Every structure is written in structure tokens, then in C-alpha cells.
Tab-separated table of N, CA and C in Angstrom:
chain	number	residue	atom	x	y	z
A	1	MET	N	36.608	88.413	150.044
A	1	MET	CA	36.704	88.781	151.409
A	1	MET	C	35.311	89.174	151.967
A	2	LYS	N	34.434	89.834	151.176
A	2	LYS	CA	33.084	90.148	151.666
A	2	LYS	C	32.331	88.909	151.973
A	3	ARG	N	32.531	87.903	151.202
A	3	ARG	CA	31.743	86.629	151.371
A	3	ARG	C	31.973	86.000	152.702
A	4	THR	N	33.177	86.118	153.228
A	4	THR	CA	33.437	85.495	154.537
A	4	THR	C	32.689	86.191	155.701
A	5	TYR	N	32.241	87.402	155.475
A	5	TYR	CA	31.533	88.113	156.471
A	5	TYR	C	30.017	87.939	156.359
A	6	VAL	N	29.535	87.664	155.158
A	6	VAL	CA	28.144	87.585	154.825
A	6	VAL	C	27.488	86.368	155.534
A	7	MET	N	28.084	85.242	155.442
A	7	MET	CA	27.523	84.007	155.952
A	7	MET	C	27.367	84.074	157.522
A	8	PRO	N	28.390	84.430	158.269
A	8	PRO	CA	28.271	84.519	159.707
A	8	PRO	C	27.227	85.582	160.124
A	9	LEU	N	27.136	86.659	159.344
A	9	LEU	CA	26.208	87.668	159.668
A	9	LEU	C	24.739	87.196	159.458
A	10	LEU	N	24.501	86.466	158.394
A	10	LEU	CA	23.171	85.870	158.075
A	10	LEU	C	22.820	84.876	159.228
A	11	VAL	N	23.769	83.973	159.586
A	11	VAL	CA	23.553	82.973	160.637
A	11	VAL	C	23.200	83.663	161.912
A	12	LEU	N	23.928	84.688	162.332
A	12	LEU	CA	23.652	85.402	163.566
A	12	LEU	C	22.341	86.090	163.555
A	13	THR	N	21.962	86.594	162.434
A	13	THR	CA	20.680	87.316	162.307
A	13	THR	C	19.571	86.334	162.401
A	14	LEU	N	19.732	85.213	161.719
A	14	LEU	CA	18.694	84.113	161.845
A	14	LEU	C	18.539	83.637	163.263
A	15	ILE	N	19.658	83.487	163.979
A	15	ILE	CA	19.577	83.073	165.388
A	15	ILE	C	18.859	84.096	166.196
A	16	CYS	N	19.076	85.337	166.008
A	16	CYS	CA	18.472	86.436	166.734
A	16	CYS	C	16.962	86.414	166.469
A	17	VAL	N	16.565	86.244	165.219
A	17	VAL	CA	15.154	86.227	164.874
A	17	VAL	C	14.450	85.057	165.486
A	18	VAL	N	15.042	83.888	165.400
A	18	VAL	CA	14.443	82.711	166.052
A	18	VAL	C	14.273	82.808	167.545
A	19	VAL	N	15.318	83.333	168.237
A	19	VAL	CA	15.269	83.528	169.637
A	19	VAL	C	14.258	84.578	170.034
A	20	SER	N	14.138	85.636	169.307
A	20	SER	CA	13.191	86.774	169.548
A	20	SER	C	11.752	86.164	169.392
A	21	VAL	N	11.505	85.437	168.371
A	21	VAL	CA	10.208	84.753	168.140
A	21	VAL	C	9.906	83.859	169.334
A	22	ALA	N	10.834	83.050	169.733
A	22	ALA	CA	10.672	82.133	170.858
A	22	ALA	C	10.348	82.858	172.131
A	23	LEU	N	11.020	83.919	172.380
A	23	LEU	CA	10.774	84.686	173.600
A	23	LEU	C	9.388	85.357	173.545
A	24	ALA	N	8.990	85.836	172.379
A	24	ALA	CA	7.662	86.450	172.300
A	24	ALA	C	6.568	85.371	172.509
A	25	ILE	N	6.708	84.233	172.052
A	25	ILE	CA	5.744	83.114	172.210
A	25	ILE	C	5.753	82.748	173.659
A	26	MET	N	6.873	82.612	174.338
A	26	MET	CA	6.839	82.239	175.730
A	26	MET	C	6.226	83.367	176.562
A	27	HIS	N	6.419	84.568	176.191
A	27	HIS	CA	5.876	85.690	176.925
A	27	HIS	C	4.313	85.669	176.775
A	28	SER	N	3.832	85.375	175.574
A	28	SER	CA	2.386	85.416	175.386
A	28	SER	C	1.701	84.210	176.135
A	29	ILE	N	2.445	83.143	176.259
A	29	ILE	CA	1.890	81.974	176.987
A	29	ILE	C	1.967	82.240	178.532
A	30	THR	N	3.045	82.798	179.068
A	30	THR	CA	3.201	82.839	180.503
A	30	THR	C	2.577	84.150	181.124
A	31	GLU	N	2.369	85.168	180.378
A	31	GLU	CA	1.831	86.442	180.914
A	31	GLU	C	0.477	86.298	181.572
A	32	PRO	N	-0.493	85.596	180.921
A	32	PRO	CA	-1.765	85.468	181.610
A	32	PRO	C	-1.654	84.623	182.916
A	33	ILE	N	-0.784	83.611	182.908
A	33	ILE	CA	-0.616	82.810	184.060
A	33	ILE	C	-0.015	83.623	185.202
A	34	ILE	N	0.928	84.405	184.898
A	34	ILE	CA	1.654	85.232	185.969
A	34	ILE	C	0.640	86.269	186.495
A	35	THR	N	-0.110	86.921	185.576
A	35	THR	CA	-1.153	87.880	185.966
A	35	THR	C	-2.218	87.229	186.904
A	36	GLU	N	-2.697	86.154	186.552
A	36	GLU	CA	-3.670	85.473	187.411
A	36	GLU	C	-3.124	85.088	188.693
A	37	ALA	N	-1.867	84.603	188.835
A	37	ALA	CA	-1.258	84.215	190.076
A	37	ALA	C	-1.068	85.520	190.935
A	38	ALA	N	-0.701	86.546	190.387
A	38	ALA	CA	-0.539	87.857	191.080
A	38	ALA	C	-1.903	88.320	191.628
A	39	HIS	N	-2.958	88.133	190.841
A	39	HIS	CA	-4.307	88.516	191.269
A	39	HIS	C	-4.743	87.686	192.438
A	40	GLU	N	-4.466	86.348	192.377
A	40	GLU	CA	-4.886	85.531	193.475
A	40	GLU	C	-4.089	85.748	194.733
A	41	ARG	N	-2.761	86.064	194.573
A	41	ARG	CA	-1.974	86.506	195.778
A	41	ARG	C	-2.570	87.803	196.413
A	42	ALA	N	-2.972	88.734	195.558
A	42	ALA	CA	-3.507	90.004	196.054
A	42	ALA	C	-4.785	89.706	196.781
A	43	GLN	N	-5.720	88.860	196.298
A	43	GLN	CA	-6.955	88.555	196.863
A	43	GLN	C	-6.672	87.917	198.251
A	44	ILE	N	-5.730	86.969	198.333
A	44	ILE	CA	-5.401	86.357	199.609
A	44	ILE	C	-4.934	87.330	200.582
A	45	ALA	N	-4.058	88.243	200.130
A	45	ALA	CA	-3.459	89.367	201.050
A	45	ALA	C	-4.634	90.222	201.533
A	46	MET	N	-5.582	90.564	200.636
A	46	MET	CA	-6.615	91.486	201.119
A	46	MET	C	-7.524	90.770	202.077
A	47	LEU	N	-7.795	89.447	201.966
A	47	LEU	CA	-8.626	88.716	202.854
A	47	LEU	C	-7.912	88.553	204.164
A	48	GLU	N	-6.613	88.435	204.144
A	48	GLU	CA	-5.868	88.386	205.413
A	48	GLU	C	-5.864	89.732	206.083
A	49	THR	N	-5.820	90.782	205.384
A	49	THR	CA	-5.899	92.129	205.911
A	49	THR	C	-7.214	92.508	206.496
A	50	LEU	N	-8.271	92.121	205.799
A	50	LEU	CA	-9.617	92.438	206.312
A	50	LEU	C	-10.439	91.051	206.242
A	51	PRO	N	-10.271	90.187	207.234
A	51	PRO	CA	-10.885	88.848	207.232
A	51	PRO	C	-12.395	88.891	207.206
A	52	ASP	N	-13.032	89.941	207.733
A	52	ASP	CA	-14.479	90.060	207.708
A	52	ASP	C	-15.119	90.391	206.425
A	53	ALA	N	-14.324	90.772	205.423
A	53	ALA	CA	-14.801	91.244	204.185
A	53	ALA	C	-15.379	90.050	203.314
A	54	THR	N	-16.448	90.310	202.554
A	54	THR	CA	-16.949	89.352	201.721
A	54	THR	C	-16.566	89.495	200.298
A	55	GLY	N	-16.016	90.635	199.963
A	55	GLY	CA	-15.606	90.908	198.605
A	55	GLY	C	-15.027	92.283	198.524
A	56	PHE	N	-14.418	92.602	197.427
A	56	PHE	CA	-13.814	93.903	197.269
A	56	PHE	C	-14.157	94.571	195.976
A	57	GLU	N	-14.386	95.869	195.963
A	57	GLU	CA	-14.661	96.637	194.801
A	57	GLU	C	-13.561	97.712	194.641
A	58	GLN	N	-12.849	97.644	193.497
A	58	GLN	CA	-11.806	98.605	193.305
A	58	GLN	C	-12.254	100.053	193.190
A	59	ILE	N	-11.541	100.969	193.775
A	59	ILE	CA	-11.818	102.336	193.731
A	59	ILE	C	-10.762	103.025	192.802
A	60	SER	N	-11.156	103.866	191.876
A	60	SER	CA	-10.252	104.553	191.055
A	60	SER	C	-9.771	105.808	191.683
A	61	ALA	N	-8.419	105.929	191.723
A	61	ALA	CA	-7.832	107.199	192.212
A	61	ALA	C	-8.113	108.404	191.353
A	62	TYR	N	-8.516	108.137	190.078
A	62	TYR	CA	-8.785	109.272	189.164
A	62	TYR	C	-10.069	109.987	189.561
A	63	ASP	N	-10.872	109.304	190.385
A	63	ASP	CA	-12.159	109.886	190.859
A	63	ASP	C	-12.023	110.911	192.027
A	64	PHE	N	-10.801	110.995	192.527
A	64	PHE	CA	-10.527	111.817	193.698
A	64	PHE	C	-9.332	112.696	193.454
A	65	ASP	N	-9.430	113.904	194.081
A	65	ASP	CA	-8.223	114.841	193.975
A	65	ASP	C	-7.464	114.616	195.318
A	66	GLY	N	-6.170	114.670	195.206
A	66	GLY	CA	-5.274	114.680	196.358
A	66	GLY	C	-4.810	113.352	196.879
A	67	ILE	N	-5.135	112.277	196.133
A	67	ILE	CA	-4.646	110.949	196.580
A	67	ILE	C	-3.148	110.878	196.517
A	68	PRO	N	-2.494	110.527	197.512
A	68	PRO	CA	-0.947	110.535	197.461
A	68	PRO	C	-0.517	109.632	196.359
A	69	VAL	N	0.587	110.031	195.808
A	69	VAL	CA	1.219	109.262	194.637
A	69	VAL	C	1.604	107.859	195.007
A	70	SER	N	1.839	107.646	196.319
A	70	SER	CA	2.326	106.281	196.784
A	70	SER	C	1.214	105.263	196.701
A	71	ILE	N	-0.044	105.721	196.672
A	71	ILE	CA	-1.149	104.816	196.747
A	71	ILE	C	-1.351	104.173	195.360
A	72	ARG	N	-1.162	102.845	195.266
A	72	ARG	CA	-1.222	102.152	194.012
A	72	ARG	C	-2.572	101.582	193.758
A	73	GLU	N	-3.323	101.116	194.748
A	73	GLU	CA	-4.583	100.459	194.620
A	73	GLU	C	-5.414	100.806	195.800
A	74	MET	N	-6.778	100.977	195.548
A	74	MET	CA	-7.741	101.231	196.663
A	74	MET	C	-8.941	100.306	196.422
A	75	TYR	N	-9.445	99.732	197.566
A	75	TYR	CA	-10.626	98.880	197.471
A	75	TYR	C	-11.545	99.193	198.561
A	76	ARG	N	-12.875	99.085	198.309
A	76	ARG	CA	-13.910	99.169	199.319
A	76	ARG	C	-14.473	97.803	199.518
A	77	THR	N	-14.793	97.333	200.710
A	77	THR	CA	-15.267	96.017	200.914
A	77	THR	C	-16.766	95.990	200.453
A	78	SER	N	-17.175	94.911	199.987
A	78	SER	CA	-18.561	94.759	199.515
A	78	SER	C	-19.589	94.799	200.623
A	79	ASN	N	-19.167	94.441	201.832
A	79	ASN	CA	-20.106	94.358	202.957
A	79	ASN	C	-19.875	95.573	203.873
A	80	ASN	N	-19.155	96.598	203.433
A	80	ASN	CA	-18.869	97.854	204.155
A	80	ASN	C	-18.314	97.726	205.528
A	81	VAL	N	-17.231	96.851	205.578
A	81	VAL	CA	-16.495	96.702	206.893
A	81	VAL	C	-15.242	97.491	206.887
A	82	GLY	N	-14.838	98.109	205.711
A	82	GLY	CA	-13.681	98.866	205.685
A	82	GLY	C	-13.096	99.035	204.274
A	83	TYR	N	-11.842	99.449	204.231
A	83	TYR	CA	-11.140	99.719	202.921
A	83	TYR	C	-9.781	99.108	202.973
A	84	ILE	N	-9.307	98.797	201.813
A	84	ILE	CA	-7.859	98.279	201.645
A	84	ILE	C	-7.146	99.228	200.737
A	85	PHE	N	-5.945	99.556	201.105
A	85	PHE	CA	-5.083	100.412	200.361
A	85	PHE	C	-3.736	99.679	200.131
A	86	ILE	N	-3.151	99.822	198.993
A	86	ILE	CA	-1.778	99.296	198.710
A	86	ILE	C	-1.015	100.509	198.299
A	87	ALA	N	0.098	100.643	199.072
A	87	ALA	CA	0.963	101.827	198.797
A	87	ALA	C	2.416	101.352	198.590
A	88	ALA	N	3.125	102.085	197.726
A	88	ALA	CA	4.560	101.784	197.476
A	88	ALA	C	5.356	103.040	197.755
A	89	VAL	N	6.309	102.856	198.702
A	89	VAL	CA	7.206	104.064	199.118
A	89	VAL	C	8.624	103.640	198.920
A	90	ARG	N	9.501	104.614	198.872
A	90	ARG	CA	10.912	104.363	198.774
A	90	ARG	C	11.520	104.160	200.151
A	91	GLY	N	12.196	102.997	200.295
A	91	GLY	CA	12.889	102.692	201.551
A	91	GLY	C	14.418	102.876	201.359
A	92	PHE	N	15.172	102.262	202.250
A	92	PHE	CA	16.654	102.345	202.089
A	92	PHE	C	17.155	101.582	200.828
A	93	GLY	N	16.632	100.358	200.603
A	93	GLY	CA	17.068	99.471	199.608
A	93	GLY	C	16.269	99.516	198.347
A	94	GLY	N	15.155	100.198	198.331
A	94	GLY	CA	14.295	100.147	197.105
A	94	GLY	C	12.919	100.358	197.621
A	95	ASP	N	11.913	99.991	196.715
A	95	ASP	CA	10.503	100.257	197.026
A	95	ASP	C	9.998	99.203	198.101
A	96	ILE	N	9.198	99.705	198.949
A	96	ILE	CA	8.493	98.909	199.961
A	96	ILE	C	7.015	99.009	199.623
A	97	THR	N	6.395	97.839	199.340
A	97	THR	CA	4.944	97.865	199.037
A	97	THR	C	4.181	97.337	200.281
A	98	VAL	N	3.264	98.173	200.745
A	98	VAL	CA	2.509	97.809	201.964
A	98	VAL	C	1.012	97.742	201.642
A	99	ILE	N	0.381	96.774	202.278
A	99	ILE	CA	-1.138	96.702	202.258
A	99	ILE	C	-1.646	97.014	203.646
A	100	ALA	N	-2.699	97.850	203.679
A	100	ALA	CA	-3.282	98.184	204.925
A	100	ALA	C	-4.799	98.180	204.885
A	101	GLY	N	-5.459	97.686	205.846
A	101	GLY	CA	-6.876	97.706	205.999
A	101	GLY	C	-7.266	98.755	206.966
A	102	VAL	N	-8.314	99.550	206.623
A	102	VAL	CA	-8.731	100.650	207.491
A	102	VAL	C	-10.239	100.479	207.731
A	103	ASP	N	-10.655	100.534	208.983
A	103	ASP	CA	-12.081	100.361	209.284
A	103	ASP	C	-12.805	101.748	208.916
A	104	ASN	N	-14.080	101.708	209.073
A	104	ASN	CA	-14.861	102.893	208.678
A	104	ASN	C	-14.689	104.125	209.572
A	105	ASP	N	-14.015	103.914	210.734
A	105	ASP	CA	-13.726	105.029	211.693
A	105	ASP	C	-12.288	105.577	211.412
A	106	GLY	N	-11.587	105.017	210.421
A	106	GLY	CA	-10.268	105.469	210.070
A	106	GLY	C	-9.162	104.927	210.908
A	107	ARG	N	-9.357	103.788	211.574
A	107	ARG	CA	-8.306	103.024	212.291
A	107	ARG	C	-7.746	101.987	211.484
A	108	ILE	N	-6.438	101.768	211.679
A	108	ILE	CA	-5.751	100.652	211.023
A	108	ILE	C	-6.197	99.374	211.565
A	109	ILE	N	-6.720	98.440	210.751
A	109	ILE	CA	-7.182	97.120	211.185
A	109	ILE	C	-6.012	96.187	211.166
A	110	SER	N	-5.308	96.222	210.030
A	110	SER	CA	-4.199	95.367	209.851
A	110	SER	C	-3.303	95.959	208.740
A	111	SER	N	-2.028	95.588	208.769
A	111	SER	CA	-1.150	96.034	207.724
A	111	SER	C	-0.067	94.965	207.562
A	112	SER	N	0.497	94.874	206.380
A	112	SER	CA	1.625	93.989	206.205
A	112	SER	C	2.441	94.450	205.019
A	113	THR	N	3.671	93.933	204.891
A	113	THR	CA	4.531	94.274	203.808
A	113	THR	C	4.372	93.232	202.700
A	114	LEU	N	4.028	93.672	201.494
A	114	LEU	CA	3.828	92.714	200.352
A	114	LEU	C	5.134	92.414	199.676
A	115	SER	N	6.056	93.467	199.626
A	115	SER	CA	7.352	93.267	199.043
A	115	SER	C	8.268	94.364	199.430
A	116	HIS	N	9.603	94.090	199.502
A	116	HIS	CA	10.557	95.130	199.828
A	116	HIS	C	11.950	94.661	199.373
A	117	SER	N	12.879	95.520	199.324
A	117	SER	CA	14.300	95.264	198.989
A	117	SER	C	15.226	95.662	200.110
A	118	GLU	N	14.715	95.769	201.303
A	118	GLU	CA	15.535	96.268	202.365
A	118	GLU	C	16.572	95.205	202.832
A	119	THR	N	17.584	95.693	203.528
A	119	THR	CA	18.716	94.807	203.858
A	119	THR	C	18.230	93.698	204.797
A	120	ARG	N	18.555	92.454	204.454
A	120	ARG	CA	18.237	91.339	205.281
A	120	ARG	C	18.861	91.342	206.601
A	121	GLY	N	18.194	91.067	207.593
A	121	GLY	CA	18.725	91.120	208.987
A	121	GLY	C	18.622	92.471	209.654
A	122	ILE	N	18.502	93.559	208.883
A	122	ILE	CA	18.298	94.848	209.545
A	122	ILE	C	16.961	95.422	209.160
A	123	GLY	N	16.717	95.525	207.844
A	123	GLY	CA	15.472	96.180	207.427
A	123	GLY	C	14.268	95.229	207.191
A	124	ASN	N	14.507	93.956	207.335
A	124	ASN	CA	13.299	93.032	207.168
A	124	ASN	C	12.408	92.947	208.345
A	125	PHE	N	12.640	93.749	209.414
A	125	PHE	CA	11.694	93.839	210.497
A	125	PHE	C	10.361	94.246	210.144
A	126	ILE	N	10.250	94.929	208.978
A	126	ILE	CA	8.944	95.352	208.508
A	126	ILE	C	8.018	94.321	208.112
A	127	GLU	N	8.493	93.064	208.105
A	127	GLU	CA	7.723	91.849	207.777
A	127	GLU	C	7.225	91.226	209.089
A	128	GLU	N	7.785	91.545	210.239
A	128	GLU	CA	7.579	90.893	211.471
A	128	GLU	C	6.405	91.474	212.265
A	129	GLU	N	5.730	90.560	212.972
A	129	GLU	CA	4.480	90.921	213.678
A	129	GLU	C	4.728	91.969	214.789
A	130	TRP	N	5.851	91.987	215.485
A	130	TRP	CA	6.087	92.844	216.553
A	130	TRP	C	6.101	94.355	215.975
A	131	PHE	N	6.567	94.509	214.741
A	131	PHE	CA	6.537	95.804	214.163
A	131	PHE	C	5.175	96.238	213.593
A	132	ILE	N	4.672	95.397	212.647
A	132	ILE	CA	3.442	95.770	212.005
A	132	ILE	C	2.251	95.761	212.931
A	133	GLY	N	2.366	95.008	214.017
A	133	GLY	CA	1.266	95.011	215.037
A	133	GLY	C	1.099	96.290	215.795
A	134	GLN	N	2.198	97.114	215.827
A	134	GLN	CA	2.145	98.364	216.517
A	134	GLN	C	1.180	99.362	215.840
A	135	PHE	N	0.711	99.134	214.650
A	135	PHE	CA	-0.127	100.068	213.900
A	135	PHE	C	-1.614	99.847	214.097
A	136	ILE	N	-1.923	98.571	214.624
A	136	ILE	CA	-3.242	98.248	214.803
A	136	ILE	C	-4.000	99.238	215.676
A	137	GLY	N	-5.141	99.718	215.218
A	137	GLY	CA	-5.989	100.616	216.034
A	137	GLY	C	-5.544	102.118	215.956
A	138	LEU	N	-4.450	102.370	215.315
A	138	LEU	CA	-3.947	103.738	215.227
A	138	LEU	C	-4.615	104.558	214.129
A	139	ARG	N	-4.774	105.882	214.309
A	139	ARG	CA	-5.288	106.718	213.263
A	139	ARG	C	-4.269	107.784	212.927
A	140	ASN	N	-3.293	108.082	213.816
A	140	ASN	CA	-2.197	108.983	213.602
A	140	ASN	C	-1.247	108.803	214.722
A	141	ASN	N	-0.320	109.714	214.888
A	141	ASN	CA	0.703	109.740	215.914
A	141	ASN	C	1.506	108.403	215.894
A	142	PHE	N	2.414	108.370	215.007
A	142	PHE	CA	3.300	107.201	214.859
A	142	PHE	C	4.707	107.377	215.467
A	143	GLU	N	4.847	108.378	216.302
A	143	GLU	CA	6.143	108.758	216.834
A	143	GLU	C	6.652	107.636	217.830
A	144	ASP	N	5.742	106.915	218.442
A	144	ASP	CA	6.247	105.904	219.410
A	144	ASP	C	6.472	104.584	218.814
A	145	VAL	N	6.349	104.401	217.472
A	145	VAL	CA	6.581	103.106	216.861
A	145	VAL	C	8.060	102.665	217.005
A	146	ASP	N	8.267	101.522	217.535
A	146	ASP	CA	9.630	101.008	217.775
A	146	ASP	C	10.276	100.649	216.462
A	147	THR	N	11.600	100.628	216.510
A	147	THR	CA	12.398	100.133	215.345
A	147	THR	C	13.679	99.492	215.811
A	148	ILE	N	14.532	99.162	214.900
A	148	ILE	CA	15.847	98.630	215.174
A	148	ILE	C	16.843	99.615	214.758
A	149	ALA	N	17.860	99.860	215.671
A	149	ALA	CA	18.871	100.869	215.425
A	149	ALA	C	19.539	100.587	214.047
A	150	GLY	N	19.704	101.637	213.289
A	150	GLY	CA	20.337	101.483	211.990
A	150	GLY	C	19.323	101.305	210.862
A	151	ALA	N	18.034	101.252	211.226
A	151	ALA	CA	17.009	101.028	210.168
A	151	ALA	C	15.927	102.089	210.223
A	152	THR	N	16.331	103.302	210.510
A	152	THR	CA	15.415	104.384	210.626
A	152	THR	C	14.744	104.731	209.273
A	153	ILE	N	15.495	104.626	208.221
A	153	ILE	CA	14.970	104.976	206.859
A	153	ILE	C	13.802	103.985	206.559
A	154	THR	N	14.001	102.695	206.842
A	154	THR	CA	13.012	101.657	206.561
A	154	THR	C	11.800	101.966	207.404
A	155	ARG	N	12.004	102.280	208.672
A	155	ARG	CA	10.856	102.512	209.650
A	155	ARG	C	10.063	103.713	209.120
A	156	ASP	N	10.762	104.775	208.810
A	156	ASP	CA	10.135	106.013	208.336
A	156	ASP	C	9.377	105.744	207.067
A	157	ALA	N	9.879	104.912	206.144
A	157	ALA	CA	9.290	104.644	204.906
A	157	ALA	C	7.930	103.954	205.123
A	158	PHE	N	7.956	102.916	205.983
A	158	PHE	CA	6.743	102.193	206.374
A	158	PHE	C	5.724	103.082	206.941
A	159	ILE	N	6.138	103.944	207.880
A	159	ILE	CA	5.236	104.911	208.467
A	159	ILE	C	4.625	105.869	207.477
A	160	HIS	N	5.484	106.321	206.561
A	160	HIS	CA	5.001	107.160	205.526
A	160	HIS	C	3.913	106.483	204.640
A	161	ALA	N	4.110	105.200	204.357
A	161	ALA	CA	3.149	104.479	203.627
A	161	ALA	C	1.774	104.441	204.363
A	162	ILE	N	1.801	104.183	205.757
A	162	ILE	CA	0.617	104.131	206.506
A	162	ILE	C	-0.040	105.536	206.597
A	163	GLU	N	0.778	106.632	206.719
A	163	GLU	CA	0.214	107.918	206.690
A	163	GLU	C	-0.526	108.291	205.365
A	164	ASP	N	0.105	107.814	204.329
A	164	ASP	CA	-0.544	108.005	202.993
A	164	ASP	C	-1.783	107.225	202.843
A	165	VAL	N	-1.887	106.016	203.426
A	165	VAL	CA	-3.063	105.255	203.409
A	165	VAL	C	-4.159	106.017	204.164
A	166	LEU	N	-3.874	106.529	205.303
A	166	LEU	CA	-4.861	107.238	206.094
A	166	LEU	C	-5.315	108.591	205.404
A	167	ILE	N	-4.414	109.215	204.656
A	167	ILE	CA	-4.755	110.380	203.896
A	167	ILE	C	-5.752	110.033	202.799
A	168	ALA	N	-5.376	108.944	202.068
A	168	ALA	CA	-6.299	108.322	200.995
A	168	ALA	C	-7.622	107.975	201.562
A	169	PHE	N	-7.599	107.372	202.742
A	169	PHE	CA	-8.882	106.990	203.366
A	169	PHE	C	-9.810	108.213	203.589
A	170	GLU	N	-9.229	109.217	204.142
A	170	GLU	CA	-9.949	110.493	204.453
A	170	GLU	C	-10.520	111.090	203.189
A	171	ILE	N	-9.759	111.036	202.087
A	171	ILE	CA	-10.262	111.624	200.826
A	171	ILE	C	-11.370	110.704	200.280
A	172	VAL	N	-11.105	109.380	200.280
A	172	VAL	CA	-12.175	108.462	199.703
A	172	VAL	C	-13.415	108.407	200.517
A	173	ARG	N	-13.249	108.481	201.816
A	173	ARG	CA	-14.388	108.441	202.700
A	173	ARG	C	-15.212	109.746	202.705
A	174	GLY	N	-14.513	110.821	202.395
A	174	GLY	CA	-15.278	112.088	202.306
A	174	GLY	C	-15.440	112.685	203.644
């Protein structure tokens, strides 16, 4: 009786080991490719956000006290035209990742949504130019930012990300 269970158990164990090894090999092959592609997409997004920049130097949040927890990455432009901040905030459907460029006077130059899980048709207005264009030139006072009825949480989350960007800018800029 025991013998009838041993062979299937050994076969299943062998299958699990082979599949695990195959997955580990695939992961080690694809991880650098995926990381490089993400880095290239980030560089393109940063250049679109601050087109006058010649390069970017990453700023460590550990060097400053009080950086909002939503700020994921910070960059200073090599030619001193401004700063780039990437923030992730909680929206209605999940995290919203925003990239924003700030000039040296603390005004939003450009912003865009890198990723989100908001409801299609209602919450995806945060990708559209009519919405994100409202922030250009602003330093504060986002009360007049338009939205779509039923998507207030999404709007407020995007505004919160921009507010955190400006707080981080003030801290980094000194």
C-alpha cells in the first residue's frame, strides 16, 4: 500500500523541482532586461517632463528630513533647470504614480501619470491633458482644479501627489 503512494509523490516532487529551477533560470535571464526597460522608460518620462534638461542626478531622500513618504524618487537636472519628483499615492482603485517637474522657483513645469489602477472611463482622466495641464505654473492652491463628477477621490489623490512634490521641492531646495 505504501509503495503506491511513494512513486507519485516522487514524480510530483521531481516535477516541482524542475519547474522551480526553470522559473529561477527564466527570472535570472529576464530581470536585467526588465530593469533596463524600466530605466529607459523612466528616462524618457523625465525628458518629457523637463525637456530642457541635459541629464539627471538622483537625490537621496535619506539626506533630508521631512520628505513625504509618497515621494519615491527625486532628481536634480545636470544643467540646473529644475527638479523631477516621482510620487505614489493611494487613489480609489489603487496606487497612482505621478511624475512632476518643478522649476527653480517652485512652479510645476509639467506633470503626468506614470501608472494607475483607477476605474476606466471615470478615473482615467488623470492621464488626459485637460486635467494635468491645469497644474502647469502652479505653486499651491489647487482648489480650482476641475474634475469629473464621481471621481473626487482620484482627483484628490493626484493633487495630494503634487502637493507632496512641492513639499519635497521646498525641503530639497532649502
